[in-house]
PDB file of C-alpha atoms in Angstrom:
ATOM      1  CA  MET A   1      -1.698   1.451   7.910  1.00  0.00           C
ATOM      2  CA  ILE A   2      -2.158  -0.116  11.213  1.00  0.00           C
ATOM      3  CA  VAL A   3       0.182  -0.586  14.303  1.00  0.00           C
ATOM      4  CA  SER A   4      -1.660  -2.854  16.773  1.00  0.00           C
ATOM      5  CA  HIS A   5      -0.053  -2.580  20.277  1.00  0.00           C
ATOM      6  CA  LYS A   6      -2.717  -4.903  21.358  1.00  0.00           C
ATOM      7  CA  HIS A   7      -1.728  -7.859  19.016  1.00  0.00           C
ATOM      8  CA  LYS A   8       1.802  -6.635  18.197  1.00  0.00           C
ATOM      9  CA  PHE A   9       1.688  -6.399  14.430  1.00  0.00           C
ATOM     10  CA  ILE A  10       1.973  -3.793  12.027  1.00  0.00           C
ATOM     11  CA  PHE A  11       0.266  -3.958   8.687  1.00  0.00           C
ATOM     12  CA  VAL A  12       1.614  -2.010   5.838  1.00  0.00           C
ATOM     13  CA  LYS A  13      -0.607  -0.918   3.218  1.00  0.00           C
ATOM     14  CA  ASN A  14       0.058  -1.182  -0.319  1.00  0.00           C
ATOM     15  CA  ARG A  15      -2.026  -0.181  -3.432  1.00  0.00           C
ATOM     16  CA  LYS A  16      -4.827  -2.200  -5.269  1.00  0.00           C
ATOM     17  CA  VAL A  17      -4.576  -5.199  -2.878  1.00  0.00           C
ATOM     18  CA  ALA A  18      -7.789  -4.507  -0.906  1.00  0.00           C
ATOM     19  CA  GLY A  19      -6.012  -2.612   1.745  1.00  0.00           C
ATOM     20  CA  THR A  20      -9.034  -0.626   2.701  1.00  0.00           C
ATOM     21  CA  SER A  21     -11.067  -3.740   3.272  1.00  0.00           C
ATOM     22  CA  MET A  22      -8.389  -5.211   5.415  1.00  0.00           C
ATOM     23  CA  GLU A  23      -8.126  -2.155   7.551  1.00  0.00           C
ATOM     24  CA  VAL A  24     -11.931  -2.009   8.106  1.00  0.00           C
ATOM     25  CA  ALA A  25     -11.759  -5.720   9.108  1.00  0.00           C
ATOM     26  CA  LEU A  26      -8.703  -5.325  11.414  1.00  0.00           C
ATOM     27  CA  ALA A  27     -10.188  -2.234  13.065  1.00  0.00           C
ATOM     28  CA  LYS A  28     -12.737  -4.211  14.840  1.00  0.00           C
ATOM     29  CA  ILE A  29     -10.067  -6.262  16.665  1.00  0.00           C
ATOM     30  CA  CYS A  30      -7.724  -3.427  17.665  1.00  0.00           C
ATOM     31  CA  GLY A  31      -7.513  -1.549  20.926  1.00  0.00           C
ATOM     32  CA  PRO A  32      -8.052   1.874  21.895  1.00  0.00           C
ATOM     33  CA  ASP A  33      -4.190   2.518  21.904  1.00  0.00           C
ATOM     34  CA  ASP A  34      -3.513   1.120  18.501  1.00  0.00           C
ATOM     35  CA  ILE A  35      -2.620   3.392  15.486  1.00  0.00           C
ATOM     36  CA  LEU A  36      -5.091   3.336  12.538  1.00  0.00           C
ATOM     37  CA  SER A  37      -4.568   5.796   9.767  1.00  0.00           C
ATOM     38  CA  SER A  38      -7.425   7.578   8.001  1.00  0.00           C
ATOM     39  CA  ASP A  39      -7.778   7.613   4.102  1.00  0.00           C
ATOM     40  CA  VAL A  40      -6.615  11.088   3.859  1.00  0.00           C
ATOM     41  CA  PRO A  41      -2.920  11.601   4.473  1.00  0.00           C
ATOM     42  CA  GLU A  42      -2.780  15.519   4.502  1.00  0.00           C
ATOM     43  CA  ARG A  43      -3.465  17.645   7.663  1.00  0.00           C
ATOM     44  CA  GLY A  44      -6.568  19.851   7.477  1.00  0.00           C
ATOM     45  CA  ARG A  45      -8.062  18.134   4.594  1.00  0.00           C
ATOM     46  CA  ILE A  46     -11.443  16.168   4.673  1.00  0.00           C
ATOM     47  CA  GLY A  47     -11.790  13.296   2.542  1.00  0.00           C
ATOM     48  CA  ARG A  48     -14.811  13.025   0.279  1.00  0.00           C
ATOM     49  CA  ASP A  49     -15.023   9.189   0.531  1.00  0.00           C
ATOM     50  CA  ASP A  50     -13.016   8.357   3.629  1.00  0.00           C
ATOM     51  CA  VAL A  51     -14.343   4.968   4.652  1.00  0.00           C
ATOM     52  CA  LEU A  52     -11.771   4.686   7.408  1.00  0.00           C
ATOM     53  CA  GLU A  53     -12.700   7.907   9.270  1.00  0.00           C
ATOM     54  CA  ALA A  54     -14.773   5.892  11.752  1.00  0.00           C
ATOM     55  CA  HIS A  55     -12.042   3.733  12.732  1.00  0.00           C
ATOM     56  CA  ALA A  56      -9.130   5.954  12.675  1.00  0.00           C
ATOM     57  CA  ARG A  57      -7.225   6.797  15.868  1.00  0.00           C
ATOM     58  CA  ASN A  58      -3.845   7.706  17.257  1.00  0.00           C
ATOM     59  CA  TYR A  59      -2.453   8.890  13.880  1.00  0.00           C
ATOM     60  CA  GLU A  60      -2.200  12.549  14.180  1.00  0.00           C
ATOM     61  CA  GLY A  61       0.833  14.548  15.350  1.00  0.00           C
ATOM     62  CA  THR A  62       4.308  15.346  13.901  1.00  0.00           C
ATOM     63  CA  PHE A  63       7.569  13.669  14.047  1.00  0.00           C
ATOM     64  CA  ASN A  64      11.502  14.369  14.113  1.00  0.00           C
ATOM     65  CA  PRO A  65      12.723  13.780  10.379  1.00  0.00           C
ATOM     66  CA  LEU A  66      16.268  13.477  11.132  1.00  0.00           C
ATOM     67  CA  ASN A  67      16.359   9.641  11.682  1.00  0.00           C
ATOM     68  CA  GLU A  68      14.333   9.068   8.693  1.00  0.00           C
ATOM     69  CA  ILE A  69      16.421  11.063   6.426  1.00  0.00           C
ATOM     70  CA  LEU A  70      19.630   9.393   7.556  1.00  0.00           C
ATOM     71  CA  LEU A  71      17.972   5.997   6.725  1.00  0.00           C
ATOM     72  CA  ASP A  72      17.557   6.937   2.904  1.00  0.00           C
ATOM     73  CA  MET A  73      19.379  10.228   1.812  1.00  0.00           C
ATOM     74  CA  ARG A  74      18.418   9.988  -1.882  1.00  0.00           C
ATOM     75  CA  PRO A  75      17.136  13.299  -2.983  1.00  0.00           C
ATOM     76  CA  ALA A  76      13.556  11.888  -3.703  1.00  0.00           C
ATOM     77  CA  ALA A  77      13.297  10.114  -0.256  1.00  0.00           C
ATOM     78  CA  VAL A  78      14.471  13.077   1.496  1.00  0.00           C
ATOM     79  CA  ALA A  79      11.978  15.329  -0.277  1.00  0.00           C
ATOM     80  CA  ARG A  80       9.199  13.027   0.639  1.00  0.00           C
ATOM     81  CA  VAL A  81      10.141  13.133   4.368  1.00  0.00           C
ATOM     82  CA  ILE A  82      10.116  16.842   4.370  1.00  0.00           C
ATOM     83  CA  ARG A  83       6.849  16.875   2.532  1.00  0.00           C
ATOM     84  CA  ASP A  84       5.279  14.528   5.393  1.00  0.00           C
ATOM     85  CA  ARG A  85       6.683  16.845   8.121  1.00  0.00           C
ATOM     86  CA  LEU A  86       5.138  19.821   6.618  1.00  0.00           C
ATOM     87  CA  GLN A  87       1.910  18.412   5.293  1.00  0.00           C
ATOM     88  CA  ARG A  88       0.942  15.053   6.657  1.00  0.00           C
ATOM     89  CA  HIS A  89      -0.191  13.243   9.610  1.00  0.00           C
ATOM     90  CA  ARG A  90       2.454  11.459  11.651  1.00  0.00           C
ATOM     91  CA  TYR A  91       0.976   8.130  10.289  1.00  0.00           C
ATOM     92  CA  TYR A  92      -1.101   7.871   7.174  1.00  0.00           C
ATOM     93  CA  SER A  93      -2.460   5.536   4.631  1.00  0.00           C
ATOM     94  CA  HIS A  94       0.123   3.950   2.094  1.00  0.00           C
ATOM     95  CA  MET A  95       3.136   5.220   4.063  1.00  0.00           C
ATOM     96  CA  ARG A  96       6.367   3.288   3.605  1.00  0.00           C
ATOM     97  CA  ALA A  97       7.664   0.724   5.939  1.00  0.00           C
ATOM     98  CA  ALA A  98      10.837   2.412   6.565  1.00  0.00           C
ATOM     99  CA  SER A  99       8.959   5.659   7.600  1.00  0.00           C
ATOM    100  CA  ILE A 100       6.754   3.773   9.965  1.00  0.00           C
ATOM    101  CA  LYS A 101       9.826   2.119  11.526  1.00  0.00           C
ATOM    102  CA  ALA A 102      11.640   5.453  11.989  1.00  0.00           C
ATOM    103  CA  ARG A 103       8.441   7.000  13.629  1.00  0.00           C
ATOM    104  CA  ILE A 104       7.403   4.286  15.671  1.00  0.00           C
ATOM    105  CA  GLY A 105      10.854   3.275  16.847  1.00  0.00           C
ATOM    106  CA  ALA A 106      13.042   0.371  16.041  1.00  0.00           C
ATOM    107  CA  GLU A 107      12.484  -1.402  19.259  1.00  0.00           C
ATOM    108  CA  ILE A 108       8.654  -1.614  18.614  1.00  0.00           C
ATOM    109  CA  TRP A 109       9.211  -2.378  14.775  1.00  0.00           C
ATOM    110  CA  ASP A 110      11.705  -5.260  15.509  1.00  0.00           C
ATOM    111  CA  SER A 111       9.514  -6.849  18.190  1.00  0.00           C
ATOM    112  CA  TYR A 112       6.253  -6.659  16.260  1.00  0.00           C
ATOM    113  CA  TYR A 113       5.082  -8.918  13.364  1.00  0.00           C
ATOM    114  CA  THR A 114       5.207  -6.824  10.126  1.00  0.00           C
ATOM    115  CA  PHE A 115       3.408  -7.771   6.843  1.00  0.00           C
ATOM    116  CA  CYS A 116       1.807  -6.425   3.678  1.00  0.00           C
ATOM    117  CA  PHE A 117       0.219  -7.825   0.448  1.00  0.00           C
ATOM    118  CA  GLU A 118       1.289  -7.699  -3.156  1.00  0.00           C
ATOM    119  CA  ARG A 119      -0.290  -8.352  -6.336  1.00  0.00           C
ATOM    120  CA  ASN A 120       0.625  -9.468  -9.899  1.00  0.00           C
ATOM    121  CA  PRO A 121       1.800  -6.364 -11.567  1.00  0.00           C
ATOM    122  CA  TRP A 122       0.000  -6.939 -14.724  1.00  0.00           C
ATOM    123  CA  ASP A 123      -3.359  -7.541 -12.977  1.00  0.00           C
ATOM    124  CA  LYS A 124      -2.530  -4.597 -10.567  1.00  0.00           C
ATOM    125  CA  MET A 125      -1.850  -2.280 -13.688  1.00  0.00           C
ATOM    126  CA  VAL A 126      -5.372  -2.986 -15.052  1.00  0.00           C
ATOM    127  CA  SER A 127      -6.803  -2.473 -11.528  1.00  0.00           C
ATOM    128  CA  PHE A 128      -4.997   0.785 -11.213  1.00  0.00           C
ATOM    129  CA  TYR A 129      -6.315   1.958 -14.598  1.00  0.00           C
ATOM    130  CA  PHE A 130      -9.950   1.573 -13.505  1.00  0.00           C
ATOM    131  CA  TRP A 131      -9.391   3.147 -10.217  1.00  0.00           C
ATOM    132  CA  TYR A 132      -7.463   6.163 -11.577  1.00  0.00           C
ATOM    133  CA  ASN A 133     -10.346   6.744 -14.189  1.00  0.00           C
ATOM    134  CA  ARG A 134     -13.247   5.997 -11.701  1.00  0.00           C
ATOM    135  CA  LEU A 135     -14.654   9.413 -12.020  1.00  0.00           C
ATOM    136  CA  ASN A 136     -13.732   9.967 -15.571  1.00  0.00           C
ATOM    137  CA  ASP A 137     -16.628   9.729 -17.964  1.00  0.00           C
ATOM    138  CA  ALA A 138     -14.525   9.541 -21.050  1.00  0.00           C
ATOM    139  CA  PRO A 139     -11.268   7.898 -20.012  1.00  0.00           C
ATOM    140  CA  VAL A 140      -8.396   6.970 -22.589  1.00  0.00           C
ATOM    141  CA  ASP A 141      -8.172   3.339 -23.472  1.00  0.00           C
ATOM    142  CA  LEU A 142      -6.066   0.955 -21.293  1.00  0.00           C
ATOM    143  CA  ASN A 143      -3.091   0.759 -23.434  1.00  0.00           C
ATOM    144  CA  THR A 144      -2.872   4.637 -24.125  1.00  0.00           C
ATOM    145  CA  PHE A 145      -2.979   5.165 -20.216  1.00  0.00           C
ATOM    146  CA  VAL A 146      -0.256   2.517 -19.522  1.00  0.00           C
ATOM    147  CA  CYS A 147       2.075   3.778 -22.163  1.00  0.00           C
ATOM    148  CA  GLY A 148       1.442   7.456 -21.459  1.00  0.00           C
ATOM    149  CA  LYS A 149       1.932   7.540 -17.664  1.00  0.00           C
ATOM    150  CA  MET A 150       5.605   8.408 -17.487  1.00  0.00           C
ATOM    151  CA  ALA A 151       5.197  12.019 -18.016  1.00  0.00           C
ATOM    152  CA  GLY A 152       5.846  13.979 -14.835  1.00  0.00           C
ATOM    153  CA  ARG A 153       6.194  13.061 -11.116  1.00  0.00           C
ATOM    154  CA  THR A 154       8.013  10.098  -9.774  1.00  0.00           C
ATOM    155  CA  VAL A 155       7.463   6.507 -11.171  1.00  0.00           C
ATOM    156  CA  ASP A 156       5.647   5.274  -7.879  1.00  0.00           C
ATOM    157  CA  GLN A 157       3.357   8.181  -8.226  1.00  0.00           C
ATOM    158  CA  LYS A 158       2.303   7.579 -11.721  1.00  0.00           C
ATOM    159  CA  TYR A 159       2.220   3.703 -11.485  1.00  0.00           C
ATOM    160  CA  PRO A 160       1.043   1.315  -8.596  1.00  0.00           C
ATOM    161  CA  THR A 161       4.497  -0.036  -7.809  1.00  0.00           C
ATOM    162  CA  ASP A 162       4.892  -0.525  -4.292  1.00  0.00           C
ATOM    163  CA  TRP A 163       8.299  -2.001  -4.004  1.00  0.00           C
ATOM    164  CA  ASP A 164       9.820   1.047  -2.176  1.00  0.00           C
ATOM    165  CA  ARG A 165       6.892   0.806   0.278  1.00  0.00           C
ATOM    166  CA  TYR A 166       7.868  -2.504   1.970  1.00  0.00           C
ATOM    167  CA  THR A 167      11.807  -2.388   1.039  1.00  0.00           C
ATOM    168  CA  LEU A 168      14.735  -0.241   1.992  1.00  0.00           C
ATOM    169  CA  GLN A 169      17.684   0.011  -0.478  1.00  0.00           C
ATOM    170  CA  ASN A 170      15.916  -3.023  -2.515  1.00  0.00           C
ATOM    171  CA  ARG A 171      15.809  -5.170   0.676  1.00  0.00           C
ATOM    172  CA  VAL A 172      12.438  -6.434   1.922  1.00  0.00           C
ATOM    173  CA  ILE A 173      12.119  -5.007   5.506  1.00  0.00           C
ATOM    174  CA  VAL A 174       8.723  -6.534   6.526  1.00  0.00           C
ATOM    175  CA  ASP A 175       8.542 -10.059   7.769  1.00  0.00           C
ATOM    176  CA  ASP A 176       6.037 -11.278   5.171  1.00  0.00           C
ATOM    177  CA  VAL A 177       4.715 -10.317   1.892  1.00  0.00           C
ATOM    178  CA  PHE A 178       1.597 -12.395   1.007  1.00  0.00           C
ATOM    179  CA  ASP A 179      -0.134 -12.647  -2.289  1.00  0.00           C
ATOM    180  CA  PHE A 180      -3.265 -10.965  -3.063  1.00  0.00           C
ATOM    181  CA  SER A 181      -4.762 -13.991  -4.844  1.00  0.00           C
ATOM    182  CA  ASP A 182      -5.507 -15.657  -1.474  1.00  0.00           C
ATOM    183  CA  LEU A 183      -6.628 -12.409   0.719  1.00  0.00           C
ATOM    184  CA  SER A 184      -8.741 -14.238   3.291  1.00  0.00           C
ATOM    185  CA  GLY A 185      -6.459 -17.229   3.952  1.00  0.00           C
ATOM    186  CA  ASN A 186      -3.200 -15.202   3.906  1.00  0.00           C
ATOM    187  CA  LEU A 187      -4.732 -12.521   6.186  1.00  0.00           C
ATOM    188  CA  ALA A 188      -5.617 -15.411   8.646  1.00  0.00           C
ATOM    189  CA  THR A 189      -1.971 -16.745   8.455  1.00  0.00           C
ATOM    190  CA  ALA A 190      -0.679 -13.367   9.086  1.00  0.00           C
ATOM    191  CA  LEU A 191      -2.687 -12.763  12.205  1.00  0.00           C
ATOM    192  CA  GLY A 192      -1.627 -16.260  13.264  1.00  0.00           C
ATOM    193  CA  ARG A 193       1.983 -15.478  12.960  1.00  0.00           C
ATOM    194  CA  ALA A 194       1.425 -12.337  14.878  1.00  0.00           C
ATOM    195  CA  GLY A 195      -0.018 -14.416  17.752  1.00  0.00           C
ATOM    196  CA  VAL A 196      -3.565 -13.527  17.462  1.00  0.00           C
ATOM    197  CA  ALA A 197      -5.876 -15.943  19.153  1.00  0.00           C
ATOM    198  CA  PRO A 198      -7.666 -18.197  16.828  1.00  0.00           C
ATOM    199  CA  GLU A 199     -10.930 -17.245  17.970  1.00  0.00           C
ATOM    200  CA  VAL A 200     -10.210 -13.667  17.513  1.00  0.00           C
ATOM    201  CA  ILE A 201      -8.900 -14.534  13.901  1.00  0.00           C
ATOM    202  CA  ALA A 202     -12.177 -16.288  12.999  1.00  0.00           C
ATOM    203  CA  SER A 203     -14.098 -13.121  13.810  1.00  0.00           C
ATOM    204  CA  VAL A 204     -12.395 -11.075  11.210  1.00  0.00           C
ATOM    205  CA  GLU A 205     -14.522 -10.768   8.099  1.00  0.00           C
ATOM    206  CA  LEU A 206     -13.405  -8.927   4.964  1.00  0.00           C
ATOM    207  CA  PRO A 207     -15.752  -6.313   3.723  1.00  0.00           C
ATOM    208  CA  ARG A 208     -15.611  -4.942   0.283  1.00  0.00           C
ATOM    209  CA  ALA A 209     -14.766  -1.228   0.926  1.00  0.00           C
ATOM    210  CA  LYS A 210     -14.045  -0.099  -2.692  1.00  0.00           C
ATOM    211  CA  THR A 211     -15.596  -2.530  -5.323  1.00  0.00           C
ATOM    212  CA  HIS A 212     -17.118   0.136  -7.375  1.00  0.00           C
ATOM    213  CA  THR A 213     -14.091   1.223  -9.342  1.00  0.00           C
ATOM    214  CA  ARG A 214     -13.397  -1.785 -11.654  1.00  0.00           C
ATOM    215  CA  ALA A 215     -15.564  -3.004 -14.515  1.00  0.00           C
ATOM    216  CA  GLU A 216     -14.990  -6.047 -16.546  1.00  0.00           C
ATOM    217  CA  ASN A 217     -11.999  -5.442 -18.879  1.00  0.00           C
ATOM    218  CA  PRO A 218     -12.699  -6.045 -22.532  1.00  0.00           C
ATOM    219  CA  GLU A 219      -9.174  -4.765 -23.604  1.00  0.00           C
ATOM    220  CA  LYS A 220      -5.839  -6.768 -23.322  1.00  0.00           C
ATOM    221  CA  LEU A 221      -2.476  -5.272 -22.533  1.00  0.00           C
ATOM    222  CA  SER A 222      -0.524  -4.549 -25.668  1.00  0.00           C
ATOM    223  CA  ALA A 223       3.036  -5.831 -26.306  1.00  0.00           C
ATOM    224  CA  ALA A 224       4.048  -2.107 -25.528  1.00  0.00           C
ATOM    225  CA  SER A 225       2.112  -2.113 -22.263  1.00  0.00           C
ATOM    226  CA  ASP A 226       3.618  -5.499 -21.476  1.00  0.00           C
ATOM    227  CA  ALA A 227       7.016  -3.738 -21.914  1.00  0.00           C
ATOM    228  CA  VAL A 228       6.018  -0.907 -19.588  1.00  0.00           C
ATOM    229  CA  VAL A 229       4.802  -3.263 -16.770  1.00  0.00           C
ATOM    230  CA  ARG A 230       7.952  -5.253 -17.122  1.00  0.00           C
ATOM    231  CA  ARG A 231      10.096  -2.262 -16.685  1.00  0.00           C
ATOM    232  CA  ILE A 232       8.249  -0.464 -13.938  1.00  0.00           C
ATOM    233  CA  PHE A 233       7.740  -3.737 -11.811  1.00  0.00           C
ATOM    234  CA  ALA A 234      10.962  -5.248 -12.493  1.00  0.00           C
ATOM    235  CA  HIS A 235      11.986  -5.768  -8.755  1.00  0.00           C
ATOM    236  CA  GLU A 236       8.556  -7.377  -8.003  1.00  0.00           C
ATOM    237  CA  ILE A 237       8.676  -9.467 -11.039  1.00  0.00           C
ATOM    238  CA  LYS A 238      12.158 -10.751 -10.162  1.00  0.00           C
ATOM    239  CA  HIS A 239      11.664 -11.151  -6.487  1.00  0.00           C
ATOM    240  CA  PHE A 240       8.127 -13.061  -6.690  1.00  0.00           C
ATOM    241  CA  ASP A 241       8.636 -14.698 -10.008  1.00  0.00           C
ATOM    242  CA  TYR A 242       5.469 -13.102 -11.374  1.00  0.00           C
ATOM    243  CA  THR A 243       4.234 -13.894 -14.951  1.00  0.00           C
ATOM    244  CA  PRO A 244       1.451 -12.392 -16.830  1.00  0.00           C
ATOM    245  CA  PRO A 245      -2.126 -13.882 -15.922  1.00  0.00           C
ATOM    246  CA  GLU A 246      -3.517 -16.007 -18.556  1.00  0.00           C
ATOM    247  CA  GLY A 247      -5.679 -14.100 -21.040  1.00  0.00           C
ATOM    248  CA  LEU A 248      -4.609 -10.499 -20.065  1.00  0.00           C
ATOM    249  CA  LEU A 249      -1.993 -10.053 -22.969  1.00  0.00           C
ATOM    250  CA  GLY A 250      -3.182  -9.710 -26.553  1.00  0.00           C
TER     251      GLY A 250
END
């Protein structure tokens, strides 16, 4: 998550869209007063593999939860805000756009360019499977994983749906949601729309910060897994007109 006062943009970080790589790349053009979150949301905890630690700045502190609670009074949303107030930094990786707006203030949010990236849900689910099992020497197979994920916790904790991360009451609240399939091109477009100078945009190079988690996938998503993806990602599929990538269903 980045709030760049220098360039007047806000980057909302979704999951499984190379968000960490984009943060590392964008950190190099950010100023000393910009807000760059670490990869560890909880206060007092040190991440084992926090690749953002060297770039993180101005993300610590607390906040008044009242305005945020009034934005969304659903029990799960209120519980999330209370958890953030008690346990997490003021700004953290993968926080919701509505929370960023409440904490940074509507005046800044409304005057800055806001954007995020989204990914085809079927491909995203497969990527999430490999990330989730990256340290597991004997993971369950892909379809068992997908079909068995509903037990316990909230849907967005158990599946990589980010719909609530860039929407409020099912309305997209960022200026642009770019497709993951053209990462470099769309990032350059986003920076251009933010008003970043062309020579600065040209200096942004995307590293590959977390590429060790996904192997070539020999499995295909079953009909049951396809049904799960369609149910969990129903909003994204409808809004962006996503269809299954060729060869991923079997």
